[in-house]
Coordinates of C-alpha atoms and ligand atoms in Angstrom, one line a residue:
M555 CA 109.2 141.6 60.9
K556 CA 111.6 144.3 59.7
T557 CA 109.2 147.1 59.1
I558 CA 105.9 147.9 60.8
G559 CA 103.5 150.8 60.4
V560 CA 101.2 152.6 62.9
L561 CA 98.1 154.7 62.1
T562 CA 95.2 156.3 63.8
S563 CA 91.8 156.2 62.2
G564 CA 88.2 157.4 62.9
G565 CA 87.4 159.9 65.6
D566 CA 90.5 160.9 67.5
A567 CA 90.7 160.2 71.2
P568 CA 92.9 161.5 74.0
G569 CA 95.6 158.9 74.6
M570 CA 96.2 158.0 71.0
N571 CA 99.5 159.8 71.1
A572 CA 100.6 157.8 74.1
A573 CA 99.7 154.6 72.1
I574 CA 101.7 155.8 69.1
R575 CA 104.6 156.6 71.3
A576 CA 104.6 153.1 72.8
V577 CA 104.3 151.4 69.4
V578 CA 107.2 153.4 68.0
R579 CA 109.5 153.0 70.9
T580 CA 108.8 149.3 71.3
G581 CA 109.5 148.8 67.6
C582 CA 112.7 150.9 67.6
E583 CA 114.0 149.3 70.8
N584 CA 113.6 145.9 69.2
G585 CA 115.4 146.7 66.0
V586 CA 112.4 147.2 63.7
R587 CA 111.8 150.1 61.3
V588 CA 108.6 152.0 62.2
L589 CA 106.6 154.0 59.7
G590 CA 104.1 156.5 60.9
I591 CA 101.2 156.6 58.5
R592 CA 99.4 160.0 58.4
R593 CA 95.6 160.4 58.1
G594 CA 94.6 156.8 58.7
F595 CA 93.8 154.5 55.8
A596 CA 93.4 157.5 53.5
G597 CA 97.1 158.3 54.1
L598 CA 98.0 154.7 53.7
M599 CA 96.6 154.6 50.2
E600 CA 98.5 157.8 49.3
G601 CA 101.7 156.5 50.8
D602 CA 101.7 159.5 53.2
M603 CA 104.1 158.3 55.8
L604 CA 107.3 159.1 57.7
E605 CA 110.0 157.0 59.2
M606 CA 109.9 157.4 63.0
N607 CA 112.6 157.0 65.6
I608 CA 112.6 157.1 69.4
R609 CA 112.7 161.0 69.4
S610 CA 109.9 161.4 66.8
V611 CA 107.5 160.7 69.6
S612 CA 109.0 162.9 72.3
D613 CA 106.7 165.4 74.0
I614 CA 103.5 163.9 72.8
I615 CA 102.4 161.7 75.8
H616 CA 100.5 164.6 77.3
R617 CA 98.8 165.9 74.2
G618 CA 95.3 165.2 73.0
G619 CA 94.4 164.5 69.4
T620 CA 96.8 162.4 67.3
M621 CA 100.2 163.5 65.9
L622 CA 99.5 161.2 62.9
Y623 CA 96.2 162.9 62.2
S624 CA 93.1 160.8 61.5
A625 CA 90.5 160.3 58.8
R626 CA 87.5 158.2 57.8
S627 CA 88.0 156.9 54.3
K628 CA 85.2 155.5 52.1
T629 CA 87.6 154.8 49.2
F630 CA 89.6 152.4 51.4
C631 CA 86.5 150.2 51.7
T632 CA 86.4 149.6 48.0
E633 CA 88.4 146.8 46.2
E634 CA 90.5 149.4 44.4
G635 CA 91.2 151.3 47.6
M636 CA 92.3 148.0 49.3
E637 CA 94.5 147.0 46.4
Q638 CA 96.2 150.5 46.4
A639 CA 96.8 150.2 50.2
I640 CA 98.4 146.7 49.8
K641 CA 100.6 148.1 46.9
V642 CA 101.8 150.9 49.2
C643 CA 102.6 148.3 52.0
R644 CA 104.6 146.1 49.6
E645 CA 106.5 149.1 48.1
N646 CA 107.5 150.1 51.6
E647 CA 108.2 146.5 52.8
M648 CA 105.7 147.1 55.5
E649 CA 104.7 143.7 56.9
G650 CA 102.4 144.7 59.7
I651 CA 100.4 147.7 60.9
V652 CA 99.1 148.8 64.3
V653 CA 95.7 150.3 63.7
I654 CA 94.5 152.6 66.6
G655 CA 90.7 153.4 66.3
G656 CA 87.2 152.0 66.7
D657 CA 85.1 149.3 65.1
G658 CA 85.3 150.8 61.6
S659 CA 89.0 150.9 61.8
F660 CA 89.2 147.3 62.9
R661 CA 87.1 146.2 59.8
G662 CA 89.8 147.9 57.7
A663 CA 92.5 146.0 59.8
R664 CA 90.7 142.7 59.2
D665 CA 90.5 143.3 55.4
L666 CA 94.2 144.1 55.2
S667 CA 95.0 141.0 57.4
V668 CA 93.2 138.6 55.2
R669 CA 95.2 140.0 52.2
G670 CA 98.5 139.3 54.0
I671 CA 99.3 142.5 55.8
N672 CA 99.3 141.6 59.5
C673 CA 97.3 144.1 61.5
V674 CA 96.8 144.6 65.2
G675 CA 94.0 146.9 66.4
I676 CA 94.1 149.0 69.5
P677 CA 90.7 150.4 70.8
G678 CA 90.9 154.1 70.7
T679 CA 87.5 155.9 71.0
I680 CA 85.9 158.1 73.6
D681 CA 82.7 156.1 73.2
N682 CA 83.9 153.0 75.0
D683 CA 81.7 151.0 72.6
I684 CA 84.0 148.3 71.5
A685 CA 82.7 144.9 72.6
C686 CA 85.9 143.0 73.3
C687 CA 87.2 145.6 75.8
D688 CA 86.0 146.8 79.1
Y689 CA 87.9 150.0 78.3
T690 CA 88.8 152.1 75.2
I691 CA 91.5 154.7 75.1
G692 CA 90.1 158.2 75.5
Y693 CA 87.0 157.3 77.5
D694 CA 88.3 158.4 80.9
T695 CA 89.6 161.7 79.7
C696 CA 86.3 162.3 78.0
L697 CA 84.3 161.5 81.1
N698 CA 86.4 163.9 83.1
T699 CA 85.9 166.6 80.5
I700 CA 82.1 166.1 80.6
Q701 CA 82.2 166.2 84.4
E702 CA 84.1 169.5 84.4
M703 CA 81.9 171.1 81.8
V704 CA 78.7 170.0 83.5
D705 CA 79.9 171.1 86.9
R706 CA 80.3 174.6 85.4
I707 CA 76.8 174.4 83.9
R708 CA 75.5 173.3 87.3
D709 CA 76.9 176.4 89.0
T710 CA 74.9 178.7 86.8
S711 CA 71.9 176.4 86.6
E712 CA 71.7 176.4 90.4
S713 CA 72.1 180.2 90.6
H714 CA 69.0 180.7 88.4
D715 CA 66.9 177.7 89.6
R716 CA 67.0 176.3 86.1
C717 CA 67.1 173.0 84.4
T718 CA 69.8 172.3 81.9
V719 CA 69.5 169.4 79.5
V720 CA 73.0 168.4 78.3
E721 CA 73.7 166.2 75.2
V722 CA 76.9 164.2 75.4
M723 CA 78.6 162.1 72.7
G724 CA 78.8 158.3 72.4
R725 CA 77.5 157.6 68.9
R726 CA 74.9 154.8 69.4
A727 CA 76.1 153.9 72.9
G728 CA 75.2 155.3 76.3
Y729 CA 78.4 154.6 78.4
L730 CA 79.5 158.3 78.4
A731 CA 76.0 159.5 79.3
L732 CA 75.4 156.9 82.0
N733 CA 78.7 157.3 83.8
S734 CA 78.9 161.1 83.5
G735 CA 75.3 161.3 84.5
I736 CA 76.1 159.6 87.7
A737 CA 79.2 161.7 88.3
V738 CA 77.3 165.0 87.9
G739 CA 74.3 163.9 89.8
A740 CA 71.9 164.2 86.9
T741 CA 68.2 163.9 87.9
A742 CA 67.5 161.9 84.7
I743 CA 69.7 160.1 82.2
L744 CA 68.5 159.0 78.8
I745 CA 70.6 156.4 76.9
P746 CA 69.9 154.3 73.8
E747 CA 70.2 151.0 75.5
I748 CA 67.3 151.6 77.9
D749 CA 63.7 152.4 76.8
F750 CA 62.3 155.5 78.3
D751 CA 59.1 157.4 78.6
V752 CA 59.7 161.2 78.8
E753 CA 56.6 161.7 81.0
I754 CA 57.6 159.1 83.6
D755 CA 61.4 159.1 83.3
V756 CA 62.0 162.9 83.1
I757 CA 58.9 164.9 84.0
E758 CA 57.6 162.7 86.9
R759 CA 61.1 162.3 88.3
M760 CA 61.6 166.0 88.3
K761 CA 58.2 166.6 89.9
R762 CA 59.1 164.1 92.7
T763 CA 62.4 165.8 93.2
Q764 CA 60.8 169.3 93.2
A765 CA 58.5 168.0 96.0
T766 CA 61.5 167.3 98.1
G767 CA 62.7 170.9 97.7
K768 CA 65.1 170.6 94.7
R769 CA 64.9 173.7 92.4
H770 CA 67.7 173.2 89.8
F771 CA 68.3 170.2 87.6
I772 CA 70.7 168.6 85.2
I773 CA 69.4 166.1 82.7
V774 CA 72.0 164.1 80.7
V775 CA 71.0 162.8 77.3
A776 CA 73.1 160.5 75.0
E777 CA 73.3 161.7 71.5
G778 CA 72.2 158.2 70.5
V779 CA 68.6 158.8 71.7
K780 CA 68.0 161.6 69.3
D781 CA 65.9 159.4 67.0
K782 CA 63.9 158.0 69.9
L783 CA 63.1 161.5 71.0
K784 CA 62.1 162.4 67.5
E785 CA 59.6 159.5 67.4
K786 CA 58.1 161.0 70.6
G787 CA 57.8 164.4 68.8
I788 CA 60.8 166.0 70.7
D789 CA 63.5 167.7 68.7
G790 CA 66.7 166.9 70.6
V791 CA 67.9 168.4 73.8
D792 CA 66.4 171.8 72.8
G793 CA 63.0 170.2 72.3
L794 CA 63.3 168.4 75.6
S795 CA 64.2 171.5 77.5
K796 CA 61.1 173.3 76.0
R797 CA 58.9 170.4 77.1
I798 CA 60.3 170.5 80.6
E799 CA 59.7 174.3 80.8
S800 CA 56.2 174.1 79.5
E801 CA 55.2 171.1 81.8
L802 CA 57.0 172.1 85.0
G803 CA 57.3 175.9 84.7
V804 CA 61.0 175.5 85.4
E805 CA 63.1 177.8 83.3
S806 CA 65.2 175.5 81.1
R807 CA 68.2 175.6 78.8
S808 CA 69.9 173.1 76.6
C809 CA 73.6 172.5 75.8
V810 CA 75.2 170.2 73.2
L811 CA 78.7 169.7 74.5
G812 CA 80.1 168.6 71.1
H813 CA 83.7 168.2 70.2
V814 CA 85.1 169.8 73.3
Q815 CA 84.6 166.3 74.7
R816 CA 87.1 164.8 72.4
G817 CA 90.0 167.1 73.1
G818 CA 92.4 167.8 76.0
S819 CA 95.3 166.3 77.7
P820 CA 94.8 162.6 78.5
T821 CA 94.3 161.5 82.1
V822 CA 96.8 159.2 83.9
K823 CA 94.5 156.2 83.1
D824 CA 94.4 156.9 79.4
R825 CA 98.2 157.5 79.2
V826 CA 98.9 154.3 81.1
V827 CA 96.4 152.1 79.3
A828 CA 97.5 153.4 75.9
S829 CA 101.1 152.7 76.8
R830 CA 100.3 149.2 77.8
M831 CA 98.2 148.5 74.8
G832 CA 100.7 150.1 72.4
S833 CA 103.5 148.0 73.8
Y834 CA 101.4 144.8 73.7
A835 CA 100.3 145.4 70.1
A836 CA 103.9 146.1 68.9
H837 CA 105.1 142.9 70.6
L838 CA 102.4 140.8 68.8
L839 CA 103.6 142.1 65.5
L840 CA 107.3 141.5 66.4
D841 CA 106.3 137.9 67.2
G842 CA 104.8 137.7 63.7
I843 CA 101.2 137.6 65.0
G844 CA 98.5 139.6 63.2
N845 CA 94.8 139.8 62.7
R846 CA 94.3 140.5 66.4
V847 CA 92.6 143.2 68.4
V848 CA 94.1 144.2 71.8
G849 CA 91.6 144.6 74.5
M850 CA 91.3 145.1 78.3
Q851 CA 89.4 142.7 80.5
K852 CA 89.5 143.2 84.3
D853 CA 92.6 145.4 84.0
E854 CA 94.5 142.7 82.0
I855 CA 95.6 143.4 78.5
V856 CA 94.4 140.6 76.2
D857 CA 94.0 140.0 72.5
Y858 CA 91.4 138.5 70.2
D859 CA 91.0 137.4 66.6
I860 CA 89.7 140.5 64.8
V861 CA 86.7 138.7 63.3
E862 CA 85.7 137.3 66.7
A863 CA 86.2 140.7 68.3
L864 CA 83.9 142.3 65.8
E865 CA 81.2 139.8 66.4
M866 CA 81.2 140.2 70.2
K867 CA 78.4 142.1 71.9
K868 CA 78.7 144.6 74.8
H869 CA 76.0 145.3 77.3
I870 CA 75.5 148.4 79.4
D871 CA 75.6 147.9 83.2
L872 CA 71.8 147.9 84.0
N873 CA 72.7 147.8 87.7
L874 CA 74.6 151.1 87.3
Y875 CA 71.5 152.6 85.8
K876 CA 69.4 151.4 88.6
I877 CA 71.8 152.9 91.1
A878 CA 71.7 156.2 89.3
M879 CA 67.9 156.3 89.4
E880 CA 67.8 155.4 93.0
I881 CA 70.3 158.0 94.2
S882 CA 69.9 160.9 91.8
I883 CA 66.8 162.2 93.4
Ligands
LIG1354 O1 83.2 158.1 67.8 C1 83.6 159.2 68.4 C2 82.6 160.3 68.2 O2 83.1 161.5 68.8 C3 81.2 160.0 68.6 O3 81.0 160.2 69.9 C4 80.5 161.0 67.7 O4 79.2 160.6 67.4 C5 81.3 161.1 66.5 O5 82.6 160.6 66.8 C6 81.4 162.5 65.9 O6 82.1 162.4 64.7 P1 82.6 163.7 63.9 O7 83.9 164.1 64.6 O8 82.9 163.1 62.5 O9 81.6 164.7 63.9

């Protein structure tokens, strides 16, 4: 291949810049022209791109967000959108693209691949919800951010003998909630993958804990359980905190952490994993291999056919949940 592109798509994640850097430098060092495509597939359709060199990616490894910007494009999913994207690729002699993003971005990469543009996906999302990988870029930084934020909440919660119900991101998955919940010592953790009964899994747990002398509480709730809470007549974390206050008489507050979770300087883990994945993806394209997703299994970087990767299922670690319930008491 003589020219490859790189883009970031979907929700940004800390570490995406490190992945871009690795792709660009691997390409340049191997004599390939690298085009940085701005604003994901939307930018691809518009031809919004710049030629990159080794120095274009200086001073970005430590920055959150993505220097190429990101977007979610509905037009790209239409036949016209796809044709326009292919036209831009041909005009720019771009034979392959590294797509950094989540499942939605990989579907775009698959559709381009079947039309002759070799694409390689790199999993970049704070949610860690991509089936073919143990780990997605941004997850560790996000967990550390949640931990830091909730530790702060805990200071004030403890000072006032309060309960704080914290909503964390994760889309439809509970990886962020379960792991951060353990890290902050949450008394209860609600995640979409495990059915729960508010009375038993929150109120009764808190009562048992109270009986042992505990007077302040952190409850971690995944954003993905909002609908289940609604079915139970509870309106989000605010509704849950009101329920706790009325049933237990414990003064309660709620907090939706929101987008603070997606920003910030990437951790060592995210920088290193992103660099490894970026290098691996660029080398696949250099070898003329496309229609692949790069993943991580047991600390090894591996790759899968995109279609197969999209069909895989990922399961939450039930044992981890059991441990959390046994020790956060
Ligand atoms: O997929 C990453 C993520 O941050 C999810 O955790 C969250 O549900 C979603 O993106 C938020 O998207 P937006 O930035 O469009 O509000």
